[in-house]
Short mmCIF file of C-alpha atoms and ligand atoms in Angstrom, two decimals:
data_model
loop_
_atom_site.label_atom_id
_atom_site.label_comp_id
_atom_site.label_asym_id
_atom_site.label_seq_id
_atom_site.Cartn_x
_atom_site.Cartn_y
_atom_site.Cartn_z
CA MET A 1 -26.07 -21.82 20.52
CA ILE A 2 -26.03 -18.01 19.94
CA ASN A 3 -25.96 -17.56 23.67
CA GLN A 4 -22.84 -19.56 24.01
CA ARG A 5 -20.99 -17.37 21.51
CA GLU A 6 -17.81 -15.97 22.98
CA GLN A 7 -17.47 -12.25 23.33
CA TRP A 8 -14.53 -9.89 23.34
CA GLY A 9 -13.36 -9.34 27.04
CA SER A 10 -13.25 -5.40 26.45
CA LYS A 11 -13.89 -2.82 23.87
CA ARG A 12 -10.21 -2.17 23.82
CA GLY A 13 -9.65 -5.91 22.91
CA PHE A 14 -12.01 -5.61 20.03
CA VAL A 15 -10.60 -2.32 18.70
CA LEU A 16 -7.07 -3.64 18.95
CA ALA A 17 -7.85 -6.93 17.18
CA ALA A 18 -9.72 -5.22 14.47
CA ALA A 19 -6.93 -2.56 14.06
CA GLY A 20 -4.61 -5.50 13.88
CA SER A 21 -6.53 -6.94 10.98
CA ALA A 22 -6.36 -3.54 9.29
CA VAL A 23 -2.78 -2.82 10.01
CA GLY A 24 -0.58 -5.17 7.86
CA LEU A 25 1.66 -5.38 4.86
CA GLY A 26 -0.66 -3.02 3.10
CA ASN A 27 0.30 -0.18 5.67
CA ILE A 28 4.00 -0.80 5.93
CA TRP A 29 4.86 -2.11 2.51
CA LYS A 30 2.38 -0.78 0.01
CA PHE A 31 1.20 2.67 1.34
CA PRO A 32 4.82 4.12 1.50
CA TYR A 33 5.57 3.14 -2.03
CA LEU A 34 2.16 4.45 -3.46
CA VAL A 35 2.84 7.67 -1.67
CA GLY A 36 6.37 7.81 -3.17
CA GLU A 37 5.17 7.09 -6.68
CA ASN A 38 2.07 9.27 -6.76
CA GLY A 39 2.86 12.77 -5.53
CA GLY A 40 3.66 12.60 -1.91
CA ALA A 41 1.35 14.64 0.32
CA ALA A 42 -1.12 15.10 -2.44
CA PHE A 43 -1.74 11.31 -2.46
CA ILE A 44 -1.89 11.32 1.38
CA LEU A 45 -4.67 13.96 1.17
CA LEU A 46 -6.57 11.93 -1.39
CA TYR A 47 -6.11 8.78 0.66
CA LEU A 48 -7.58 10.68 3.80
CA VAL A 49 -10.66 11.71 1.76
CA CYS A 50 -11.29 8.17 0.55
CA VAL A 51 -10.94 6.82 4.06
CA ILE A 52 -13.55 9.22 5.41
CA LEU A 53 -16.06 9.05 2.65
CA VAL A 54 -15.86 5.24 1.88
CA GLY A 55 -13.64 3.46 4.41
CA LEU A 56 -15.33 4.51 7.74
CA PRO A 57 -18.96 4.14 6.58
CA VAL A 58 -18.28 0.57 5.20
CA VAL A 59 -16.28 -0.34 8.51
CA ILE A 60 -19.33 0.72 10.38
CA ALA A 61 -21.63 -1.28 8.02
CA GLU A 62 -19.54 -4.47 8.34
CA ILE A 63 -19.33 -4.39 12.07
CA LEU A 64 -23.01 -3.70 12.42
CA ILE A 65 -24.12 -6.69 10.18
CA GLY A 66 -21.80 -8.97 12.37
CA ARG A 67 -22.86 -7.54 15.70
CA THR A 68 -26.55 -7.59 14.83
CA THR A 69 -26.65 -11.25 13.77
CA GLN A 70 -23.76 -12.67 15.95
CA ARG A 71 -22.91 -14.96 13.01
CA ASN A 72 -20.28 -15.64 10.26
CA PRO A 73 -20.70 -13.83 6.90
CA VAL A 74 -22.96 -16.46 5.26
CA GLY A 75 -25.22 -16.77 8.51
CA SER A 76 -25.36 -13.09 8.85
CA PHE A 77 -26.71 -12.55 5.33
CA ARG A 78 -28.99 -15.52 5.60
CA GLU A 79 -30.48 -14.11 8.72
CA LEU A 80 -30.97 -10.48 7.62
CA SER A 81 -32.27 -11.34 4.17
CA GLN A 82 -34.38 -14.32 5.32
CA GLY A 83 -32.55 -16.87 3.42
CA ASN A 84 -32.29 -14.89 0.12
CA PRO A 85 -29.70 -17.03 -1.83
CA PHE A 86 -28.18 -14.10 -3.72
CA TRP A 87 -27.22 -12.28 -0.40
CA MET A 88 -26.05 -15.57 1.04
CA ALA A 89 -23.72 -15.90 -1.98
CA VAL A 90 -22.44 -12.56 -1.12
CA GLY A 91 -21.40 -13.86 2.34
CA GLY A 92 -19.88 -16.88 0.70
CA LEU A 93 -17.85 -14.75 -1.58
CA GLY A 94 -16.39 -13.03 1.52
CA VAL A 95 -15.37 -16.39 2.94
CA LEU A 96 -13.90 -17.52 -0.42
CA THR A 97 -11.90 -14.27 -0.52
CA GLY A 98 -10.66 -14.84 2.93
CA PHE A 99 -9.37 -18.26 1.76
CA LEU A 100 -7.73 -16.83 -1.21
CA ILE A 101 -6.10 -13.71 0.35
CA LEU A 102 -4.73 -15.70 3.21
CA SER A 103 -3.17 -18.24 0.84
CA TYR A 104 -0.85 -15.76 -0.79
CA TYR A 105 -0.70 -13.15 2.03
CA ASN A 106 0.82 -15.94 4.09
CA VAL A 107 3.64 -16.49 1.57
CA ILE A 108 4.84 -12.91 1.97
CA ALA A 109 4.32 -12.96 5.68
CA GLY A 110 6.53 -16.05 5.62
CA TRP A 111 9.26 -14.15 3.87
CA CYS A 112 9.03 -11.49 6.50
CA LEU A 113 9.66 -14.14 9.20
CA GLY A 114 12.40 -15.60 7.06
CA TYR A 115 13.95 -12.23 6.79
CA VAL A 116 13.98 -11.90 10.57
CA VAL A 117 15.93 -15.10 10.71
CA GLU A 118 18.35 -13.99 7.96
CA SER A 119 18.87 -10.54 9.72
CA PHE A 120 19.86 -12.40 12.95
CA LYS A 121 22.18 -14.63 11.01
CA GLY A 122 23.74 -11.49 9.51
CA SER A 123 23.09 -12.50 5.81
CA PHE A 124 22.76 -8.88 4.72
CA GLN A 125 25.94 -7.61 6.31
CA GLN A 126 27.98 -7.79 3.16
CA ILE A 127 25.34 -6.56 0.83
CA GLU A 128 26.20 -3.13 -0.50
CA ASN A 129 23.64 -2.31 -3.10
CA PRO A 130 19.99 -2.99 -4.03
CA ALA A 131 21.06 -5.14 -6.89
CA LEU A 132 22.95 -7.64 -4.67
CA ALA A 133 20.00 -7.43 -2.24
CA GLY A 134 17.65 -8.24 -5.10
CA GLU A 135 19.82 -11.14 -6.06
CA LEU A 136 19.83 -12.37 -2.47
CA PHE A 137 15.95 -12.00 -2.32
CA SER A 138 15.61 -13.96 -5.60
CA SER A 139 17.99 -16.66 -4.44
CA LEU A 140 16.15 -17.04 -1.16
CA SER A 141 12.58 -17.00 -2.54
CA SER A 142 13.66 -19.32 -5.34
CA LYS A 143 14.56 -22.06 -2.93
CA PRO A 144 11.47 -24.08 -2.43
CA HIS A 145 12.41 -25.40 1.03
CA TRP A 146 13.00 -21.73 2.24
CA THR A 147 9.81 -20.35 1.07
CA LEU A 148 7.81 -23.31 1.95
CA LEU A 149 9.37 -23.69 5.36
CA PHE A 150 8.36 -20.15 6.33
CA HIS A 151 5.06 -20.38 4.65
CA GLY A 152 4.33 -23.42 6.84
CA LEU A 153 5.74 -21.94 10.00
CA PHE A 154 3.76 -18.70 9.66
CA MET A 155 0.56 -20.79 9.11
CA MET A 156 1.39 -22.70 12.26
CA ILE A 157 1.64 -19.59 14.34
CA THR A 158 -1.62 -18.22 12.93
CA ILE A 159 -3.32 -21.41 13.66
CA THR A 160 -2.14 -21.57 17.35
CA VAL A 161 -3.80 -18.16 17.84
CA ILE A 162 -7.00 -19.09 16.25
CA TYR A 163 -7.06 -22.41 18.09
CA ALA A 164 -6.88 -20.58 21.48
CA GLY A 165 -10.11 -18.79 20.74
CA ILE A 166 -11.43 -15.23 20.74
CA THR A 167 -10.40 -13.81 24.11
CA LYS A 168 -7.56 -16.29 25.00
CA GLY A 169 -6.08 -16.17 21.40
CA ILE A 170 -6.92 -13.18 19.20
CA GLU A 171 -7.61 -10.60 21.96
CA ARG A 172 -4.60 -11.50 24.09
CA ALA A 173 -2.20 -11.73 21.05
CA SER A 174 -3.51 -8.33 19.93
CA LYS A 175 -3.05 -6.72 23.21
CA ILE A 176 0.50 -7.77 23.19
CA MET A 177 1.30 -7.22 19.51
CA MET A 178 -0.34 -3.99 18.83
CA PRO A 179 1.55 -1.97 21.34
CA ALA A 180 4.63 -3.75 20.47
CA LEU A 181 4.14 -2.88 16.84
CA LEU A 182 3.71 0.84 17.71
CA VAL A 183 6.89 0.85 19.91
CA LEU A 184 8.90 -0.97 16.98
CA ILE A 185 7.62 1.51 14.39
CA LEU A 186 8.41 4.52 16.70
CA ILE A 187 11.93 3.23 17.17
CA LEU A 188 12.48 3.04 13.51
CA VAL A 189 10.87 6.50 12.79
CA ILE A 190 13.13 8.17 15.44
CA ARG A 191 16.17 6.37 13.90
CA GLY A 192 15.13 7.42 10.36
CA VAL A 193 14.48 11.14 10.94
CA THR A 194 17.55 11.46 13.15
CA LEU A 195 20.02 10.41 10.29
CA LYS A 196 21.87 13.03 8.54
CA GLY A 197 20.20 14.06 5.34
CA SER A 198 16.82 12.67 6.22
CA ALA A 199 15.12 16.02 5.81
CA ALA A 200 14.79 15.38 2.17
CA GLY A 201 12.83 12.25 2.88
CA VAL A 202 10.59 14.21 5.13
CA GLY A 203 10.16 16.97 2.50
CA TYR A 204 9.40 14.34 -0.14
CA LEU A 205 6.50 12.99 1.95
CA LEU A 206 5.05 16.42 2.76
CA LYS A 207 5.43 18.18 -0.54
CA VAL A 208 2.13 18.53 -2.27
CA ASP A 209 2.41 17.88 -6.08
CA PHE A 210 -1.10 18.00 -7.48
CA SER A 211 0.29 17.85 -11.04
CA VAL A 212 0.85 14.05 -10.76
CA ILE A 213 -2.77 13.40 -9.56
CA THR A 214 -4.91 11.75 -12.25
CA GLY A 215 -8.03 9.77 -12.22
CA LYS A 216 -5.89 6.68 -11.76
CA THR A 217 -4.28 8.13 -8.55
CA PHE A 218 -7.67 8.46 -7.10
CA PHE A 219 -8.45 4.90 -7.78
CA LEU A 220 -5.20 3.72 -6.31
CA ALA A 221 -6.03 5.68 -3.19
CA LEU A 222 -9.51 4.28 -2.80
CA GLY A 223 -8.50 0.66 -3.58
CA GLN A 224 -5.57 1.10 -1.02
CA ALA A 225 -8.05 2.41 1.64
CA PHE A 226 -10.16 -0.59 0.99
CA PHE A 227 -7.41 -3.19 1.33
CA SER A 228 -5.80 -1.47 4.17
CA LEU A 229 -9.05 -1.37 6.24
CA SER A 230 -9.65 -5.09 5.45
CA LEU A 231 -13.02 -4.29 3.95
CA GLY A 232 -15.19 -6.25 1.58
CA MET A 233 -14.73 -9.77 2.73
CA GLY A 234 -16.37 -10.04 6.14
CA ALA A 235 -13.23 -9.84 8.40
CA LEU A 236 -14.63 -6.95 10.43
CA LEU A 237 -18.11 -8.45 10.25
CA THR A 238 -16.73 -11.63 11.72
CA TYR A 239 -14.90 -9.70 14.49
CA GLY A 240 -18.19 -7.79 15.04
CA SER A 241 -20.00 -10.81 15.71
CA TYR A 242 -18.21 -11.33 18.86
CA MET A 243 -18.93 -7.76 20.09
CA SER A 244 -21.40 -6.86 22.74
CA LYS A 245 -24.45 -4.77 21.98
CA LYS A 246 -23.42 -2.46 24.95
CA GLU A 247 -20.37 -1.05 22.98
CA SER A 248 -20.49 1.76 20.48
CA ILE A 249 -19.90 0.71 16.83
CA PRO A 250 -19.15 4.18 15.39
CA GLY A 251 -16.75 5.01 18.35
CA SER A 252 -14.86 1.67 17.77
CA ALA A 253 -14.81 2.10 14.02
CA LEU A 254 -13.40 5.49 14.29
CA GLN A 255 -10.57 4.36 16.51
CA ILE A 256 -9.87 1.48 14.14
CA VAL A 257 -9.65 3.73 11.05
CA ILE A 258 -7.54 6.32 12.95
CA LEU A 259 -4.99 3.61 14.18
CA ASP A 260 -4.76 2.18 10.66
CA THR A 261 -4.21 5.58 9.07
CA VAL A 262 -1.69 6.79 11.69
CA ILE A 263 0.41 3.54 11.31
CA ALA A 264 0.36 3.92 7.49
CA LEU A 265 1.67 7.42 7.81
CA LEU A 266 4.29 6.41 10.33
CA ALA A 267 5.40 3.84 8.01
CA GLY A 268 6.10 6.50 5.48
CA PHE A 269 8.10 8.55 8.02
CA MET A 270 9.99 5.54 8.87
CA ILE A 271 11.11 4.43 5.31
CA PHE A 272 11.58 7.67 3.18
CA PRO A 273 13.95 9.66 5.51
CA ALA A 274 16.24 6.64 5.83
CA VAL A 275 16.10 6.01 1.95
CA PHE A 276 16.96 9.66 1.22
CA ALA A 277 19.58 9.74 3.96
CA MET A 278 21.38 6.98 2.10
CA GLY A 279 21.02 8.65 -1.15
CA MET A 280 18.80 6.07 -2.71
CA HIS A 281 15.91 6.54 -5.01
CA PRO A 282 12.46 6.57 -3.39
CA ALA A 283 10.29 5.57 -6.36
CA GLN A 284 11.29 1.86 -6.23
CA GLY A 285 7.84 0.35 -6.04
CA PRO A 286 7.15 -2.93 -4.41
CA SER A 287 10.80 -4.10 -4.10
CA LEU A 288 11.33 -1.33 -1.73
CA ILE A 289 11.31 -3.41 1.45
CA PHE A 290 13.05 -6.40 0.32
CA ASN A 291 15.70 -4.82 -1.96
CA ILE A 292 16.36 -1.47 -0.64
CA LEU A 293 15.88 -1.58 3.05
CA PRO A 294 18.23 -4.33 3.88
CA VAL A 295 20.97 -2.26 2.23
CA VAL A 296 19.90 1.08 3.88
CA PHE A 297 20.42 -0.54 7.21
CA ASN A 298 24.09 -1.36 6.35
CA SER A 299 24.80 2.30 6.25
CA ILE A 300 23.09 3.10 9.44
CA PRO A 301 24.69 3.00 12.87
CA ALA A 302 23.56 -0.04 14.72
CA GLY A 303 21.99 -1.15 11.36
CA TYR A 304 22.22 -4.94 12.41
CA PHE A 305 19.78 -4.16 15.24
CA PHE A 306 17.55 -1.98 13.48
CA ARG A 307 17.21 -4.30 10.56
CA ILE A 308 15.92 -7.06 12.93
CA VAL A 309 13.44 -4.55 14.50
CA PHE A 310 12.15 -3.71 10.97
CA PHE A 311 11.49 -7.26 9.82
CA LEU A 312 9.96 -8.16 13.25
CA LEU A 313 7.73 -5.22 12.65
CA LEU A 314 6.58 -6.53 9.35
CA THR A 315 6.12 -9.98 10.80
CA VAL A 316 3.89 -8.83 13.67
CA ALA A 317 1.82 -6.57 11.41
CA ALA A 318 1.40 -9.36 8.98
CA LEU A 319 0.44 -11.90 11.83
CA THR A 320 -2.38 -9.74 13.15
CA SER A 321 -3.83 -9.69 9.68
CA THR A 322 -3.49 -13.34 8.93
CA ILE A 323 -5.14 -14.13 12.20
CA SER A 324 -8.25 -12.26 11.13
CA LEU A 325 -8.21 -13.90 7.74
CA LEU A 326 -8.10 -17.41 9.31
CA GLU A 327 -10.84 -16.40 11.87
CA VAL A 328 -13.25 -15.60 9.07
CA ILE A 329 -13.21 -19.04 7.66
CA THR A 330 -12.95 -20.68 11.01
CA THR A 331 -15.95 -18.89 12.26
CA PHE A 332 -17.72 -19.85 9.05
CA VAL A 333 -17.05 -23.54 9.54
CA VAL A 334 -17.73 -23.55 13.30
CA ASP A 335 -21.10 -21.73 12.95
CA GLU A 336 -22.39 -23.46 9.84
CA PHE A 337 -20.98 -27.20 10.27
CA ARG A 338 -20.71 -27.08 14.12
CA LEU A 339 -17.19 -28.26 14.02
CA PRO A 340 -15.18 -27.56 17.21
CA ARG A 341 -13.09 -24.51 16.81
CA LYS A 342 -9.82 -26.22 17.62
CA MET A 343 -10.49 -28.86 15.00
CA ALA A 344 -11.60 -26.29 12.45
CA ALA A 345 -8.60 -24.02 12.93
CA ILE A 346 -6.03 -26.87 12.22
CA PHE A 347 -7.98 -28.37 9.24
CA LEU A 348 -8.54 -24.90 7.66
CA GLY A 349 -5.02 -23.79 8.21
CA ILE A 350 -3.67 -26.96 6.47
CA VAL A 351 -6.21 -26.40 3.54
CA VAL A 352 -5.04 -22.87 3.14
CA PHE A 353 -1.38 -23.78 3.30
CA VAL A 354 -2.14 -26.17 0.47
CA ILE A 355 -4.15 -23.72 -1.57
CA GLY A 356 -1.18 -21.29 -1.09
CA LEU A 357 1.33 -23.79 -2.57
CA PRO A 358 0.93 -22.65 -6.32
CA SER A 359 1.39 -18.95 -5.06
CA ALA A 360 4.49 -19.93 -3.06
CA LEU A 361 5.83 -21.94 -6.00
CA SER A 362 5.35 -18.98 -8.42
CA PHE A 363 8.77 -17.88 -7.09
CA CYS A 364 10.47 -21.34 -7.01
CA GLY A 365 9.75 -23.51 -9.99
CA TRP A 366 6.45 -22.44 -11.21
CA GLN A 367 7.41 -19.19 -12.60
CA ASN A 368 6.24 -20.29 -16.07
CA VAL A 369 2.93 -21.60 -14.95
CA ARG A 370 0.49 -18.88 -16.05
CA LEU A 371 -3.18 -18.11 -15.69
CA PHE A 372 -4.25 -15.44 -18.08
CA GLY A 373 -0.66 -14.39 -18.38
CA LEU A 374 -0.23 -14.03 -14.70
CA THR A 375 1.82 -16.26 -12.26
CA CYS A 376 -0.33 -18.04 -9.80
CA PHE A 377 0.56 -15.67 -7.10
CA ASP A 378 -0.25 -12.58 -9.24
CA PHE A 379 -3.48 -14.31 -10.32
CA VAL A 380 -4.76 -14.99 -6.89
CA ASP A 381 -3.83 -11.52 -5.68
CA PHE A 382 -5.48 -9.93 -8.73
CA ILE A 383 -8.81 -11.76 -8.49
CA SER A 384 -9.19 -11.42 -4.63
CA ALA A 385 -7.79 -7.91 -3.94
CA ASN A 386 -8.98 -6.27 -7.18
CA ILE A 387 -12.11 -8.02 -8.06
CA PHE A 388 -13.68 -9.92 -5.12
CA LEU A 389 -12.90 -7.23 -2.45
CA PRO A 390 -14.44 -4.29 -4.27
CA LEU A 391 -17.41 -6.55 -5.43
CA GLY A 392 -17.87 -7.54 -1.80
CA GLY A 393 -17.76 -3.90 -0.75
CA ILE A 394 -20.46 -2.76 -3.21
CA PHE A 395 -22.78 -5.49 -2.17
CA ILE A 396 -22.17 -4.80 1.55
CA ALA A 397 -22.93 -1.11 1.02
CA LEU A 398 -26.08 -1.82 -1.15
CA PHE A 399 -27.24 -4.54 1.36
CA VAL A 400 -27.18 -2.17 4.33
CA GLY A 401 -28.20 0.95 2.48
CA TRP A 402 -31.08 -0.51 0.54
CA PHE A 403 -32.01 -4.24 1.16
CA TRP A 404 -31.81 -4.26 4.98
CA GLY A 405 -32.47 -0.51 4.80
CA ALA A 406 -30.42 2.26 6.22
CA GLU A 407 -33.44 3.16 8.67
CA LYS A 408 -33.60 -0.35 10.12
CA ALA A 409 -29.84 -0.60 10.21
CA SER A 410 -29.55 2.65 12.09
CA SER A 411 -31.84 1.48 14.92
CA HIS A 412 -29.30 -1.30 15.51
CA LEU A 413 -26.43 1.16 15.08
CA LEU A 414 -27.79 3.18 17.98
CA GLU A 415 -27.51 0.17 20.44
CA GLY A 416 -24.53 1.04 22.52
CA ALA A 417 -24.01 4.37 20.70
CA VAL A 418 -25.99 6.69 23.03
CA ASN A 419 -24.24 9.84 21.91
CA LEU A 420 -24.87 9.35 18.30
CA THR A 421 -26.65 12.47 16.88
CA PRO A 422 -29.36 12.27 14.23
CA PHE A 423 -27.05 14.34 11.93
CA LEU A 424 -24.21 11.72 12.08
CA VAL A 425 -26.82 8.89 11.46
CA SER A 426 -28.09 10.61 8.38
CA ALA A 427 -24.54 11.44 7.18
CA TRP A 428 -23.71 7.85 7.55
CA SER A 429 -26.80 6.58 5.69
CA ILE A 430 -26.19 9.07 2.70
CA LEU A 431 -22.53 7.79 2.53
CA ILE A 432 -23.58 4.05 2.75
CA ARG A 433 -26.50 4.37 0.26
CA PHE A 434 -24.97 6.53 -2.49
CA ILE A 435 -21.42 7.66 -2.10
CA ALA A 436 -19.84 4.36 -1.09
CA PRO A 437 -21.35 2.18 -3.71
CA VAL A 438 -20.62 4.53 -6.52
CA LEU A 439 -17.13 5.17 -5.65
CA ILE A 440 -16.39 1.43 -5.04
CA LEU A 441 -17.91 0.70 -8.35
CA LEU A 442 -15.50 3.15 -9.92
CA ILE A 443 -12.44 1.40 -8.33
CA PHE A 444 -13.71 -1.92 -9.48
CA LEU A 445 -14.14 -0.77 -13.03
CA SER A 446 -10.70 0.86 -13.13
CA SER A 447 -8.91 -2.22 -11.67
CA ILE A 448 -10.44 -4.39 -14.25
CA GLY A 449 -9.24 -1.90 -16.88
CA ILE A 450 -12.68 -0.40 -18.00
CA LEU A 451 -11.98 2.98 -16.70
N1 LIG B 501 -5.57 -4.92 5.88
C1 LIG B 501 -4.54 -5.92 5.77
C2 LIG B 501 -3.32 -4.98 5.32
O1 LIG B 501 -3.30 -3.92 5.22
C3 LIG B 501 -4.83 -6.86 4.55
C4 LIG B 501 -6.14 -7.51 4.86
C5 LIG B 501 -7.10 -7.55 3.79
C6 LIG B 501 -6.42 -8.33 6.04
C7 LIG B 501 -8.28 -8.03 4.07
C8 LIG B 501 -7.68 -8.90 6.14
C9 LIG B 501 -8.55 -8.83 5.12
O2 LIG B 501 -2.23 -5.62 5.05
#
């Protein structure tokens, strides 16, 4: 059965698919506003440190587990731990987290698709200020049929790609969508920085203001690095399980991390110059993309066209991430229950759509349904992104560094990585054994309010 497992057609295909998983709403929506609210370039510097010290080593560890065993998260841990139930549960937690993240992420992804359609229809043409855009957003998202229609449509598109398989589905889609994404973002960056008055936005991104950096900012940067790199739930592990042992893991990991970081930075250069050029306030937080940008485009020459480009960009970025989330659970079901991939993809897509209904309805009808004081959407987001991802990350680092053992793991890491020097191998093993688990533990404690 292992011999029949499909493999990526090329190293480039794998890198683009994994970078597609990493590049998502986290980069385009969340990173820019975190930068905006937390000290501009000082935050960017902190973010880069987190990516290098924690992100890269854990990316390598996850891909390594998957490639070594050629299995899904649960099967991988079972094999490497000889059936130890605790470690299998860690794999199971990853699969569960995939279900949960996909269920609400797909709702936002659906809005992005819905905004592409609304942009085509010209719905934002008459909207003159963010308050009106906010009203439009609430009125759209509060219509159950609008939110559910796009939630369903987006899930169907994701299912179609997974249905087609690793090379014919994910790899082919990533090879088209990732270059398209880069082109779309470059068009918008060029548009943004060439507007009159955009220099203030560039300055805002580049000014270094250490006075606003606190312990909390550090945790935000680390948490963002984690979510943005799709770490802690087995997405990269699953993609790694389709990788050939002839390819270099550290080389691929570095490319994935660089692509993810560059796109997050470009997203900043796309958004802030335009926001400043239009005289709007940058520290708007999460509403930036749905409330501010549709209005910003109204004051920009050819704004109708650029607004469509912008929401298309968000849609493509979200899609390459939802694909990786559905793939984690599909690989799990295909490996463990021997279900044919096509059937698994459709069945799981429908299940996740249904699990996502309470999150979707949190905006249209179920606003008052609360779990621990949070709407269903916020609750699922909180437990999966703030609790399960960091927990998964700590266990992955501890597993590779201590249980499996950095030494044994390194011997597998060297397969396909002929140029890896002993110095780099020791650096990685120190980071994965000591630095990564401790730092991730800190984000975890901070996100549950203990630090
Ligand atoms: N990395 C994706 C983003 O930045 C989100 C994601 C998290 C995708 C975990 C897969 C797994 O939007």
